[in-house]
Each structure stands twice: as structure tokens, then as C-alpha cells.
Short mmCIF file of C-alpha atoms and ligand atoms in Angstrom, two decimals:
data_model
loop_
_atom_site.label_atom_id
_atom_site.label_comp_id
_atom_site.label_asym_id
_atom_site.label_seq_id
_atom_site.Cartn_x
_atom_site.Cartn_y
_atom_site.Cartn_z
CA MET A 773 -93.27 50.50 266.42
CA ALA A 774 -92.65 48.02 263.03
CA MET A 775 -91.35 49.65 260.25
CA ALA A 776 -93.64 50.33 257.57
CA LEU A 777 -93.33 47.89 254.66
CA PRO A 778 -92.35 49.19 251.23
CA LYS A 779 -94.75 49.12 248.64
CA THR A 780 -93.06 48.27 245.44
CA ILE A 781 -90.76 45.80 243.86
CA THR A 782 -87.57 47.86 243.82
CA ALA A 783 -88.17 49.25 247.50
CA THR A 784 -88.76 45.97 248.88
CA ALA A 785 -85.66 44.04 246.96
CA ARG A 786 -83.72 47.10 248.15
CA ALA A 787 -84.51 46.84 251.81
CA ILE A 788 -84.17 43.01 252.04
CA ALA A 789 -80.90 43.27 250.12
CA ALA A 790 -79.74 46.12 252.59
CA GLY A 791 -80.67 43.74 255.43
CA GLU A 792 -83.89 46.33 256.66
CA LEU A 793 -86.51 43.71 255.96
CA THR A 794 -86.58 40.00 255.59
CA SER A 795 -88.02 37.93 253.03
CA ARG A 796 -90.26 36.35 255.49
CA THR A 797 -91.85 39.54 256.84
CA ALA A 798 -92.50 40.59 253.36
CA THR A 799 -93.83 37.20 252.39
CA GLU A 800 -95.92 37.08 255.66
CA ALA A 801 -97.58 40.47 254.94
CA ALA A 802 -98.36 39.44 251.54
CA LEU A 803 -100.07 35.72 252.63
CA GLY A 804 -101.81 37.65 255.34
CA ARG A 805 -103.78 39.86 252.97
CA VAL A 806 -104.28 37.05 250.63
CA GLU A 807 -105.76 35.10 253.92
CA ARG A 808 -108.15 38.19 255.01
CA ASP A 809 -109.24 39.43 251.02
CA ASN A 810 -108.76 36.24 248.66
CA ALA A 811 -112.12 35.07 249.65
CA SER A 812 -113.97 38.22 248.66
CA LEU A 813 -111.93 39.00 245.71
CA GLY A 814 -111.51 35.55 244.23
CA ALA A 815 -108.02 36.51 242.75
CA LEU A 816 -106.04 33.67 243.37
CA LEU A 817 -106.66 30.05 242.65
CA HIS A 818 -103.89 28.40 244.54
CA VAL A 819 -101.68 29.78 247.29
CA ASP A 820 -98.37 27.80 248.50
CA ALA A 821 -97.70 29.70 251.83
CA GLN A 822 -95.65 26.69 253.28
CA GLY A 823 -93.46 26.82 250.08
CA ALA A 824 -93.25 30.16 249.94
CA LEU A 825 -92.34 30.82 253.51
CA ALA A 826 -89.63 28.22 252.78
CA ARG A 827 -88.00 29.79 249.89
CA ALA A 828 -88.16 33.22 251.65
CA ASP A 829 -86.12 31.91 254.65
CA GLN A 830 -83.85 30.51 252.12
CA ILE A 831 -83.31 34.09 250.73
CA ASP A 832 -83.00 35.43 254.07
CA SER A 833 -80.09 33.11 254.99
CA GLN A 834 -78.29 33.70 251.49
CA ARG A 835 -78.49 37.25 252.66
CA ARG A 836 -76.92 36.55 256.20
CA ALA A 837 -74.13 34.76 254.15
CA GLY A 838 -73.65 37.82 252.09
CA GLN A 839 -74.79 36.07 248.87
CA PRO A 840 -75.96 38.32 246.05
CA LEU A 841 -80.09 37.88 246.12
CA GLY A 842 -81.12 38.55 242.42
CA ARG A 843 -83.13 41.58 241.34
CA LEU A 844 -86.33 40.11 242.68
CA GLY A 845 -84.71 38.76 245.70
CA GLY A 846 -87.29 37.93 248.31
CA VAL A 847 -90.06 39.74 246.75
CA PRO A 848 -93.12 37.98 246.83
CA ILE A 849 -95.03 37.90 243.59
CA THR A 850 -98.02 35.69 241.65
CA LEU A 851 -98.23 34.50 238.07
CA LYS A 852 -101.36 33.99 236.13
CA ASP A 853 -102.57 30.47 236.13
CA ASN A 854 -101.77 30.03 232.72
CA ILE A 855 -98.03 29.98 233.25
CA SER A 856 -96.72 26.48 234.12
CA LEU A 857 -94.55 26.33 237.46
CA VAL A 858 -93.61 23.20 239.11
CA GLY A 859 -95.03 22.78 242.74
CA MET A 860 -98.22 24.18 242.09
CA PRO A 861 -101.33 22.84 239.88
CA MET A 862 -102.24 24.80 236.44
CA THR A 863 -105.77 25.16 235.48
CA ALA A 864 -105.91 27.87 232.89
CA GLY A 865 -109.04 28.83 234.52
CA SER A 866 -110.79 25.56 233.04
CA ARG A 867 -112.43 22.43 234.30
CA ILE A 868 -110.30 20.56 231.45
CA LEU A 869 -107.32 21.00 233.20
CA ALA A 870 -108.37 20.49 236.65
CA GLY A 871 -106.04 18.40 238.65
CA TYR A 872 -103.17 19.09 235.89
CA ARG A 873 -99.52 19.85 237.46
CA PRO A 874 -96.98 21.01 235.04
CA PRO A 875 -93.85 18.84 234.90
CA PHE A 876 -91.67 21.86 233.92
CA ASP A 877 -91.53 25.36 234.53
CA ALA A 878 -92.19 28.07 231.90
CA THR A 879 -89.17 30.31 230.83
CA VAL A 880 -90.86 32.80 232.72
CA ALA A 881 -91.33 31.47 236.03
CA ALA A 882 -87.92 29.81 235.72
CA ARG A 883 -86.64 33.31 235.23
CA VAL A 884 -88.41 35.20 238.29
CA SER A 885 -87.33 32.29 240.32
CA ALA A 886 -84.00 32.45 239.25
CA ALA A 887 -84.01 36.09 240.33
CA GLY A 888 -85.18 35.45 243.85
CA ALA A 889 -88.80 36.19 243.49
CA ILE A 890 -91.10 34.30 245.79
CA VAL A 891 -94.10 33.09 244.14
CA ILE A 892 -96.90 32.89 246.52
CA GLY A 893 -99.88 31.77 244.19
CA LYS A 894 -101.57 31.45 241.04
CA CYS A 895 -104.13 33.95 239.90
CA ASN A 896 -107.73 33.42 238.33
CA LEU A 897 -108.20 34.24 234.71
CA ASP A 898 -110.88 33.84 232.17
CA GLU A 899 -110.95 30.43 230.82
CA PHE A 900 -108.02 29.63 228.51
CA ALA A 901 -107.55 33.57 228.81
CA MET A 902 -110.54 34.21 226.68
CA GLY A 903 -112.54 36.95 227.98
CA SER A 904 -112.36 40.54 229.12
CA SER A 905 -114.10 40.53 232.58
CA ASN A 906 -112.83 37.63 234.08
CA GLU A 907 -116.46 35.94 234.18
CA THR A 908 -115.57 32.95 232.15
CA SER A 909 -113.27 31.07 234.86
CA ALA A 910 -114.63 27.91 235.66
CA PHE A 911 -113.57 28.94 239.15
CA GLY A 912 -115.85 31.96 239.72
CA PRO A 913 -115.18 35.34 238.85
CA VAL A 914 -112.81 37.97 240.15
CA ARG A 915 -114.13 41.19 241.88
CA ASN A 916 -112.90 44.59 241.58
CA PRO A 917 -111.31 45.65 244.84
CA HIS A 918 -112.48 49.00 244.12
CA ASP A 919 -115.97 47.94 244.02
CA LEU A 920 -116.99 44.64 244.72
CA ASP A 921 -120.00 44.70 242.65
CA ARG A 922 -117.94 45.45 239.43
CA VAL A 923 -115.62 43.15 237.14
CA PRO A 924 -111.80 43.37 237.13
CA GLY A 925 -111.40 43.37 233.37
CA GLY A 926 -109.74 40.29 231.96
CA SER A 927 -108.35 37.98 231.16
CA SER A 928 -105.54 38.74 233.51
CA GLY A 929 -108.20 39.87 236.17
CA GLY A 930 -106.37 38.22 239.14
CA SER A 931 -103.00 39.19 238.30
CA ALA A 932 -104.29 42.85 238.40
CA VAL A 933 -106.31 42.43 241.36
CA ALA A 934 -103.64 40.56 243.20
CA VAL A 935 -101.33 43.51 242.65
CA ALA A 936 -103.99 45.91 243.67
CA ALA A 937 -104.89 44.00 246.62
CA GLY A 938 -101.25 43.92 247.69
CA PHE A 939 -101.31 39.97 247.41
CA GLY A 940 -97.32 40.40 246.56
CA PHE A 941 -96.08 43.41 244.60
CA GLY A 942 -96.15 42.32 241.16
CA SER A 943 -97.80 39.73 238.84
CA LEU A 944 -97.10 38.36 235.44
CA GLY A 945 -99.89 38.13 233.15
CA SER A 946 -100.40 37.31 229.50
CA ASP A 947 -101.90 39.53 227.11
CA THR A 948 -103.41 38.36 223.49
CA GLY A 949 -105.76 41.22 222.58
CA GLY A 950 -105.62 43.36 225.57
CA SER A 951 -105.58 40.69 228.61
CA ILE A 952 -102.51 42.78 230.70
CA ARG A 953 -103.76 46.17 229.82
CA LEU A 954 -107.59 46.01 230.13
CA PRO A 955 -107.41 44.61 233.84
CA ALA A 956 -104.67 47.22 234.60
CA ALA A 957 -106.76 50.07 233.43
CA LEU A 958 -109.80 48.84 235.45
CA CYS A 959 -108.11 48.15 238.67
CA GLY A 960 -105.45 50.67 238.84
CA VAL A 961 -101.98 49.25 238.11
CA VAL A 962 -99.91 49.48 235.72
CA GLY A 963 -99.41 46.51 232.83
CA LEU A 964 -97.11 46.32 230.12
CA LYS A 965 -97.95 44.08 227.44
CA PRO A 966 -94.18 43.44 225.54
CA THR A 967 -93.48 43.42 221.86
CA TYR A 968 -94.07 40.14 220.22
CA GLY A 969 -90.96 38.00 220.22
CA ARG A 970 -89.49 40.21 223.26
CA VAL A 971 -90.58 37.34 226.16
CA SER A 972 -90.55 33.49 225.72
CA ARG A 973 -93.98 31.85 225.68
CA TYR A 974 -92.38 28.46 226.43
CA GLY A 975 -94.69 26.75 229.01
CA VAL A 976 -97.40 29.34 228.98
CA VAL A 977 -100.83 27.61 227.59
CA ALA A 978 -101.14 28.94 224.12
CA PHE A 979 -104.29 30.80 222.85
CA ALA A 980 -103.49 32.30 219.99
CA SER A 981 -99.67 31.93 219.31
CA SER A 982 -99.01 34.78 216.82
CA LEU A 983 -100.55 37.43 219.13
CA ASP A 984 -99.78 35.88 222.71
CA GLN A 985 -97.35 37.65 224.75
CA VAL A 986 -96.34 37.55 228.55
CA GLY A 987 -95.92 40.72 230.71
CA PRO A 988 -95.80 42.52 234.15
CA LEU A 989 -98.43 43.84 236.30
CA ALA A 990 -97.02 46.16 239.14
CA THR A 991 -98.00 49.39 240.80
CA THR A 992 -95.17 51.49 239.31
CA SER A 993 -93.52 51.58 235.34
CA ARG A 994 -90.36 51.06 237.51
CA ASP A 995 -91.62 47.90 238.68
CA ALA A 996 -92.81 46.78 235.34
CA ALA A 997 -89.17 47.69 234.12
CA ARG A 998 -87.84 45.53 236.83
CA LEU A 999 -90.14 42.56 235.94
CA LEU A 1000 -89.65 42.93 232.37
CA GLY A 1001 -85.93 42.93 232.75
CA VAL A 1002 -86.07 39.76 234.38
CA ILE A 1003 -88.20 37.85 231.86
CA ALA A 1004 -87.39 39.27 228.57
CA GLY A 1005 -84.58 38.00 226.23
CA PRO A 1006 -84.14 34.78 223.86
CA CYS A 1007 -85.26 31.63 224.74
CA ARG A 1008 -83.91 28.39 223.31
CA HIS A 1009 -87.22 26.60 223.75
CA ASP A 1010 -89.26 29.38 221.77
CA SER A 1011 -88.34 30.11 218.26
CA THR A 1012 -90.50 33.27 218.23
CA CYS A 1013 -88.61 34.37 220.51
CA ALA A 1014 -86.45 36.94 219.32
CA ASP A 1015 -82.45 37.05 219.36
CA HIS A 1016 -82.45 41.02 220.43
CA SER A 1017 -80.47 41.79 223.14
CA VAL A 1018 -82.35 43.23 226.09
CA PRO A 1019 -82.02 46.89 226.94
CA ASP A 1020 -81.61 47.87 230.72
CA PHE A 1021 -85.15 48.99 231.25
CA GLU A 1022 -84.69 50.77 234.43
CA ALA A 1023 -81.23 52.91 233.21
CA ALA A 1024 -84.19 54.68 230.99
CA LEU A 1025 -86.18 55.83 233.69
CA GLY A 1026 -85.88 59.09 235.93
CA ARG A 1027 -86.25 61.63 233.30
CA GLU A 1028 -87.53 64.93 234.46
CA SER A 1029 -88.68 66.49 231.43
CA LEU A 1030 -90.23 65.04 228.01
CA ALA A 1031 -88.61 67.45 225.84
CA GLY A 1032 -87.77 66.25 222.43
CA ILE A 1033 -90.57 63.62 222.46
CA ARG A 1034 -93.55 63.51 220.22
CA VAL A 1035 -96.73 61.72 221.32
CA GLY A 1036 -99.09 60.99 218.58
CA VAL A 1037 -102.64 61.17 219.39
CA ALA A 1038 -105.25 59.30 216.81
CA ARG A 1039 -108.64 60.78 216.44
CA GLU A 1040 -109.77 57.06 215.73
CA HIS A 1041 -108.89 56.38 219.58
CA LEU A 1042 -110.04 59.71 220.77
CA ASP A 1043 -113.01 61.98 219.25
CA GLY A 1044 -113.47 59.71 216.38
CA ALA A 1045 -113.99 56.86 219.08
CA ASP A 1046 -117.39 54.98 218.80
CA GLY A 1047 -118.47 54.09 222.50
CA LEU A 1048 -115.69 56.30 224.11
CA ASP A 1049 -117.24 57.53 227.14
CA SER A 1050 -117.21 61.34 227.75
CA ALA A 1051 -115.67 61.25 231.26
CA MET A 1052 -113.04 58.86 229.89
CA SER A 1053 -112.22 61.10 226.83
CA ARG A 1054 -111.94 64.06 229.45
CA ARG A 1055 -109.59 62.05 231.78
CA VAL A 1056 -107.31 61.14 228.64
CA ARG A 1057 -107.01 64.95 227.35
CA GLU A 1058 -106.14 65.66 230.93
CA ARG A 1059 -103.26 63.58 230.53
CA LEU A 1060 -102.28 64.80 227.34
CA GLU A 1061 -102.33 67.93 228.74
CA ARG A 1062 -100.15 66.85 231.18
CA LEU A 1063 -97.48 65.23 228.78
CA ARG A 1064 -97.45 68.64 227.08
CA ASP A 1065 -96.48 70.42 230.29
CA LEU A 1066 -94.13 68.11 230.89
CA GLY A 1067 -92.25 68.89 227.47
CA ALA A 1068 -93.76 66.46 224.92
CA ASP A 1069 -94.91 67.62 221.43
CA LEU A 1070 -98.46 66.27 220.64
CA VAL A 1071 -99.02 65.24 217.03
CA ASP A 1072 -102.05 64.26 215.17
CA VAL A 1073 -102.11 60.90 213.65
CA GLU A 1074 -104.34 58.76 211.76
CA LEU A 1075 -104.88 54.98 212.09
CA PRO A 1076 -107.41 54.53 209.09
CA HIS A 1077 -108.07 50.84 209.55
CA SER A 1078 -108.38 50.75 213.40
CA HIS A 1079 -112.41 50.04 213.18
CA ALA A 1080 -111.47 46.82 211.19
CA SER A 1081 -108.89 45.55 213.93
CA ILE A 1082 -111.55 43.97 216.59
CA ALA A 1083 -112.97 41.75 213.55
CA ALA A 1084 -109.71 40.82 212.24
CA TYR A 1085 -108.60 40.04 215.74
CA TYR A 1086 -111.73 37.69 216.41
CA LEU A 1087 -111.06 35.98 213.25
CA ILE A 1088 -107.44 35.30 213.89
CA ALA A 1089 -107.38 34.69 217.37
CA THR A 1090 -110.37 31.86 217.34
CA ALA A 1091 -108.83 30.54 214.26
CA GLU A 1092 -105.56 29.99 216.11
CA ALA A 1093 -107.17 28.77 219.28
CA SER A 1094 -109.24 26.04 217.58
CA ALA A 1095 -105.81 24.84 216.39
CA ASN A 1096 -104.17 24.87 220.14
CA LEU A 1097 -107.16 23.59 222.01
CA ALA A 1098 -107.01 20.47 219.69
CA ARG A 1099 -104.58 19.09 222.06
CA TYR A 1100 -107.29 18.99 225.04
CA ASP A 1101 -108.42 15.21 224.66
CA GLY A 1102 -108.91 13.88 227.57
CA VAL A 1103 -106.60 11.24 226.88
CA ARG A 1104 -103.11 12.31 227.45
CA PHE A 1105 -104.04 14.67 230.50
CA GLY A 1106 -106.91 16.66 231.92
CA HIS A 1107 -110.31 16.17 232.37
CA ARG A 1108 -111.50 12.88 230.95
CA SER A 1109 -115.03 11.97 230.74
CA ALA A 1110 -116.20 9.31 233.26
CA ALA A 1111 -119.17 8.14 230.92
CA HIS A 1112 -118.61 4.63 229.70
CA GLY A 1113 -119.15 3.41 226.18
CA GLY A 1114 -118.66 4.45 222.81
CA ASP A 1115 -115.51 5.14 220.92
CA LEU A 1116 -112.60 6.88 221.21
CA GLU A 1117 -113.84 9.98 219.17
CA GLN A 1118 -116.84 9.73 221.69
CA LEU A 1119 -114.96 9.55 224.30
CA ILE A 1120 -112.64 13.02 222.88
CA ALA A 1121 -116.34 14.53 222.39
CA ARG A 1122 -117.51 13.87 225.67
CA SER A 1123 -114.44 15.14 227.80
CA ARG A 1124 -114.35 18.10 225.68
CA GLY A 1125 -117.88 18.93 226.14
CA GLU A 1126 -117.83 18.41 229.93
CA GLY A 1127 -114.46 20.26 230.17
CA PHE A 1128 -115.05 23.42 228.39
CA GLY A 1129 -117.05 26.16 229.32
CA ARG A 1130 -119.38 28.10 226.86
CA GLU A 1131 -117.20 31.04 225.88
CA VAL A 1132 -114.30 28.75 225.15
CA LYS A 1133 -116.71 26.69 222.92
CA ARG A 1134 -117.96 29.53 220.96
CA ARG A 1135 -114.07 30.41 220.32
CA ILE A 1136 -113.28 27.07 218.70
CA MET A 1137 -116.55 26.67 216.74
CA LEU A 1138 -116.03 30.27 215.40
CA GLY A 1139 -112.43 29.52 214.59
CA THR A 1140 -113.05 25.79 212.96
CA TYR A 1141 -115.61 27.80 211.03
CA ALA A 1142 -113.17 30.63 209.73
CA LEU A 1143 -110.54 27.87 208.61
CA SER A 1144 -113.25 25.53 207.17
CA SER A 1145 -112.57 24.94 203.36
CA GLY A 1146 -114.67 27.73 201.32
CA TYR A 1147 -114.46 29.91 204.15
CA TYR A 1148 -110.88 30.33 204.78
CA ASP A 1149 -110.42 33.06 202.13
CA ALA A 1150 -113.60 35.01 203.06
CA TYR A 1151 -112.76 35.05 206.54
CA TYR A 1152 -108.95 34.06 207.90
CA ARG A 1153 -107.30 35.10 204.81
CA LYS A 1154 -109.15 38.35 204.86
CA ALA A 1155 -108.28 39.01 208.57
CA CYS A 1156 -104.63 38.39 207.57
CA GLN A 1157 -104.81 40.91 204.92
CA VAL A 1158 -106.56 43.48 207.25
CA ARG A 1159 -103.96 42.54 210.13
CA ARG A 1160 -101.12 43.88 207.54
CA LEU A 1161 -103.21 47.41 206.94
CA VAL A 1162 -103.25 47.55 210.73
CA HIS A 1163 -99.59 47.06 211.37
CA ASP A 1164 -98.73 49.54 208.35
CA ASP A 1165 -100.75 52.15 209.84
CA PHE A 1166 -98.73 51.95 212.94
CA VAL A 1167 -95.54 52.19 210.90
CA ALA A 1168 -96.99 54.95 209.23
CA ALA A 1169 -98.22 56.87 212.30
CA PHE A 1170 -94.48 56.06 214.05
CA SER A 1171 -92.83 58.05 211.02
CA HIS A 1172 -94.51 61.33 212.81
CA CYS A 1173 -94.12 60.72 216.50
CA ASP A 1174 -92.26 58.26 219.17
CA LEU A 1175 -95.40 56.84 220.78
CA LEU A 1176 -98.98 57.37 220.86
CA ALA A 1177 -101.17 58.03 223.58
CA GLY A 1178 -105.08 57.29 224.35
CA PRO A 1179 -107.53 55.26 226.19
CA VAL A 1180 -107.32 51.51 226.93
CA SER A 1181 -110.76 50.98 227.31
CA PRO A 1182 -113.97 53.15 226.17
CA VAL A 1183 -115.60 52.76 229.97
CA THR A 1184 -114.21 52.16 233.45
CA ALA A 1185 -115.20 48.95 235.05
CA TRP A 1186 -118.44 47.61 234.48
CA ARG A 1187 -121.14 45.76 236.81
CA LEU A 1188 -120.72 41.88 237.22
CA ALA A 1189 -123.02 40.28 234.51
CA GLU A 1190 -123.58 43.41 232.88
CA LYS A 1191 -122.19 41.91 229.67
CA THR A 1192 -122.27 38.23 230.11
CA GLY A 1193 -125.35 37.85 227.89
CA ASP A 1194 -124.16 39.76 224.91
CA PRO A 1195 -120.72 38.70 223.68
CA LEU A 1196 -120.40 41.25 221.17
CA ALA A 1197 -120.52 43.82 223.81
CA MET A 1198 -117.76 42.13 225.63
CA TYR A 1199 -115.67 42.06 222.44
CA LEU A 1200 -115.89 45.49 221.91
CA MET A 1201 -114.19 46.26 225.26
CA ASP A 1202 -111.17 45.38 223.34
CA VAL A 1203 -111.44 48.50 220.48
CA PHE A 1204 -108.55 49.90 221.46
CA THR A 1205 -106.31 47.12 222.54
CA THR A 1206 -106.26 44.34 219.71
CA ALA A 1207 -104.66 46.54 217.09
CA VAL A 1208 -101.58 46.54 219.32
CA ASN A 1209 -101.34 42.50 219.49
CA LEU A 1210 -101.96 42.28 215.78
CA ALA A 1211 -99.08 44.52 214.57
CA GLY A 1212 -97.01 43.18 217.42
CA LEU A 1213 -96.23 46.34 219.12
CA PRO A 1214 -95.28 47.01 222.90
CA ALA A 1215 -98.09 48.93 224.93
CA LEU A 1216 -98.61 49.73 228.50
CA SER A 1217 -101.63 50.75 230.38
CA MET A 1218 -100.95 53.22 233.42
CA PRO A 1219 -103.31 54.66 236.00
CA MET A 1220 -104.63 58.07 235.21
CA PRO A 1221 -105.77 60.21 238.42
CA VAL A 1222 -109.03 59.28 239.92
CA SER A 1223 -111.40 61.71 241.21
CA ALA A 1224 -113.80 61.22 244.27
CA GLY A 1225 -116.81 58.78 242.96
CA GLU A 1226 -114.59 57.63 239.72
CA MET A 1227 -113.10 54.22 239.19
CA PRO A 1228 -109.72 53.77 237.84
CA ALA A 1229 -109.13 54.03 234.14
CA GLY A 1230 -105.86 53.69 232.16
CA LEU A 1231 -103.76 55.47 229.94
CA HIS A 1232 -102.34 53.66 226.64
CA LEU A 1233 -98.99 54.20 225.61
CA ILE A 1234 -97.98 52.51 222.61
CA GLY A 1235 -94.76 52.02 221.08
CA ARG A 1236 -92.50 51.47 218.16
CA ALA A 1237 -91.45 47.30 217.79
CA PHE A 1238 -88.83 46.77 220.57
CA ASP A 1239 -89.32 50.10 222.38
CA GLU A 1240 -90.45 49.13 225.70
CA THR A 1241 -87.64 51.96 226.96
CA THR A 1242 -89.43 54.81 225.63
CA LEU A 1243 -93.06 53.87 226.92
CA LEU A 1244 -91.39 53.02 230.42
CA GLY A 1245 -89.53 56.45 230.73
CA VAL A 1246 -92.62 58.31 229.85
CA ALA A 1247 -94.83 56.70 232.14
CA ASP A 1248 -92.15 56.84 234.92
CA CYS A 1249 -91.59 60.78 234.30
CA LEU A 1250 -95.58 61.11 234.05
CA GLU A 1251 -96.19 58.99 236.94
CA ARG A 1252 -93.60 61.06 239.11
CA SER A 1253 -94.88 64.02 238.14
CA ASP A 1254 -98.05 63.45 239.90
CA ARG A 1255 -96.74 62.85 243.15
CA GLU A 1256 -96.88 65.44 245.61
CA PRO A 1257 -93.65 67.95 245.93
CA GLY A 1258 -91.59 66.04 248.60
CA GLU A 1259 -93.52 62.94 248.37
CA ALA A 1260 -91.19 59.66 248.78
CA THR A 1261 -91.02 57.07 246.31
CA PRO A 1262 -93.09 54.43 247.15
N1 LIG B 531 -110.60 40.02 225.54
C1 LIG B 531 -109.92 39.43 224.41
C2 LIG B 531 -110.50 37.86 223.90
O1 LIG B 531 -110.82 37.57 224.70
C3 LIG B 531 -108.42 39.44 224.89
C4 LIG B 531 -107.85 38.32 225.72
C5 LIG B 531 -106.54 37.90 225.90
O2 LIG B 531 -105.50 39.21 225.66
N2 LIG B 531 -105.97 37.25 226.37
O3 LIG B 531 -109.83 37.33 223.22
#
């Protein structure tokens, strides 16, 4: 009988390195699932089966030759389609980039490849990563594998679904206001947004440059730690990428108790949170009890400006997006209008009018307005001041605790089309996530237990700047405490 395939990145890499499994077998299994399920899920926009298998064979022969394989040696993974990778197209979910093929690798793509990963495909996303449900993609929505009538969350919906559906063992997404954590929560996988500056953004399509950060999605915290360790660290092409040395994230895992750890609970994220579903609040409380059982101390903290973070985020993110998206002019690359006549300005206007979708246009208009003379002080500057207050709230909270815990989203996965007519309702799905980006902090979403009839939901752990280690250590301990006694590590 064929051996059951391992389910995680770390177990797969180990089995391949030990010669118990070939990368070809692991890659064929992932491609088989893509073949079977991608048409109904819509998670991958491009699949490179041939390239992936050729690369897998190369890893297998490297192993036979006794060469070291790297931390992701032979493991199939996927990338969000706003990350440049030579050899595959990149759309960022937009018609305006249809046909574009990046001429260079993003630093994160180069790093996973150098670590031996097999990139099997690129994941669907909200157009330019603008959205919370993965319904703004120009290439169709992604569906939640736990209920095909529901959204997977966005904007890294394709990445979360790829991991949940076994299209590879991990994925890289990007998070500007929650885009890794929200889909991870709604699809029941682990998603980590690193500290701003921890991971290079070189070669990643810019949405809001002071907020964007690339991070891993995976099935366990250990796998997320492995991926983060591979992609993190200084990059000479990105001056916003910090010079900090990268800790060994995996070395901090495996603790049996959380004694000495202070977990902050903000009432603004629980009792005092508007729109928080009561079942969600119950599930978070159960997790807090479990953290306490594991030895952690629960401390009440305050985040008095959290109510303002959504408004500040949607001003700052749209302002930065309106500047970043100016480069799509139909002249240098991307979609160019085929209509004739008129001058250069009209060509640019037509190309942009045809190439961008509704939500992207809305953001460009909002951002342009917020930055325009006469309104700058009232909107953009004010939002930057609020951003500082939100940041200072976290600094004050972290003088009483080592990390914060709460819900990632106010509700579980909603139905497709339920919120597309009401942008504000959609934006409110980010109530708990955007403050983290404004403050530049690391945060992760990990699945909470699911009872019969329930959809997945995420526990949000927020840490001090550059302290992903504490988040991963707590998440890993909590995760293992949920396994049945004697149950093997997947
Ligand atoms: N949902 C948020 C938005 O639409 C966050 C997106 C993101 O993190 N990329 O702006």
C-alpha cells in the first residue's frame, strides 16, 4: 500500500530529505488536487505543472547525489498573484495586467525557490489586493472549500483556499489591512502578517507601501515559522526592509506551557466591539480559557482609538494606492486600449477606464480626493495623526502584556454577493485587522476549534514589533494542546 503523504511543509521536507518520499510524488499529488478541484474553487489563476514537475525531478536528483536540499526542499507551494516570479504571468487580479510577465523575481519568490520550494501556481486575489472577500478579482471569485456558496475572505483568498484544499502545503500572501489573516480565518488555516520591515516587498505589486507586508499561509504554526524564516531578512532592493537579524523562529516552538506569558485582552476587541457575532465572541472566550489553562495570565488592556482605525486605514491606504496605481498607464506595460483617436491623455484615460475594475476605481478616486489640495489636512493628515494614536495605544498595552488575543473577524464566512453592493459593510470586516498594519506590528490568525455546523474562524494574536517568535510560540503551544493525546504531528 502506498504510504500516506505527510500533511505539512516540515514533514514533507523531512521525508524528501530522508529519501522516504520524492518531490515528484508530493508535487503530483498537489497537482492532482488542483486538477480535480480548482475549477470549482477558483483559487489558482495559473498553474505550471510541467515546470513544477521538472523542478521536482531536479530536487530528487539533487537528493540522490547527496546534495543539501534547503528548508523547503521539494515542497510544493503557491504564491499570491501579486508576487513576481519569472516564468509565470502576473495579473494582480486585474485586467490591466493581463498578459504581463514579470522580467525578474520578487525577493520572496527568489528566496523560496533558493530554499528548494516547488512553486506550482499563482493564486487568485482581489484586484490589486483591494477587498475582503476575493470577489473584486477580474478573473472571478474564489469559493470557500468549507461551503462553496460562501466567500473565502480576501484579499489573499486564493492563497488560503490553496492551502486548505491541498494545492501545495503553503502559500505566500500579502497583508495591507488584513489580507492574510482574514482569509486564513475564514478558511481555517494559519496566516501570519510579519512586522512591517521584516520581509522585502521588492517585486510585490504595491498597494499601500507604508502598510503592505508579505507573509505565509500554512496549515500549522510550525510551517508558518518555516516559511517566514525563509523569506525574512534584509534586502538591498527594498530600503524599507529592516536590517534586523532574523531569529530562528522554529527554535522557539515546542513549549509545553505558557507560564509567564501575559496575554492582553482588549475590551474593544470583545465585549465592547460593535458587530461582533455572539458565537464568535464565545469561541474567542473558549480560546482565552485554554490559554489560561496552559499557564498564561490574562490581562485586561485598552485600545481606546481602535474605533478610528478603519477610517484612518481607508484614507491612508487609498491615498497611497492612488499614487502607486498611477504607473498603470497602458503605455509602458499592461492593457492598452485598442480604440483609436485622441491624444496621449485620452489613451491613458481609456486604458485605465477599461483596465481597472469598480473597486479599484473607487479607491483611486477616494485616495486622490483625500490628497487633493484643500482636503489634505482634513483627511490625509488627520488620518496620519490617528495612525500615531493607534500605534501609541499598542505601545501602552504592551507595557502590561506580551501579546494580545482576540477575534480576526466579526463574523464567519458570509455568502457570495452578500456584501458586494455595500462597500462600507465590506470594509467593516477589517475592524480588528487594520490597526495592526497602521502600527506596523506582527499578527497571526490561527484556526479556532470548529463544532458541528460551524464555519472556521480565526483567533488573532498580535505581538510587539519584530516579536513574531512569541506569536508563533504561543500559537504552536495552543495548536498542540488541541491534538488528541497520542495523536501524531501531522
Ligand atoms: N480588506 C482590506 C482592503 O480592502 C485589506 C486588503 C489587504 O490587506 N490587502 O483594503
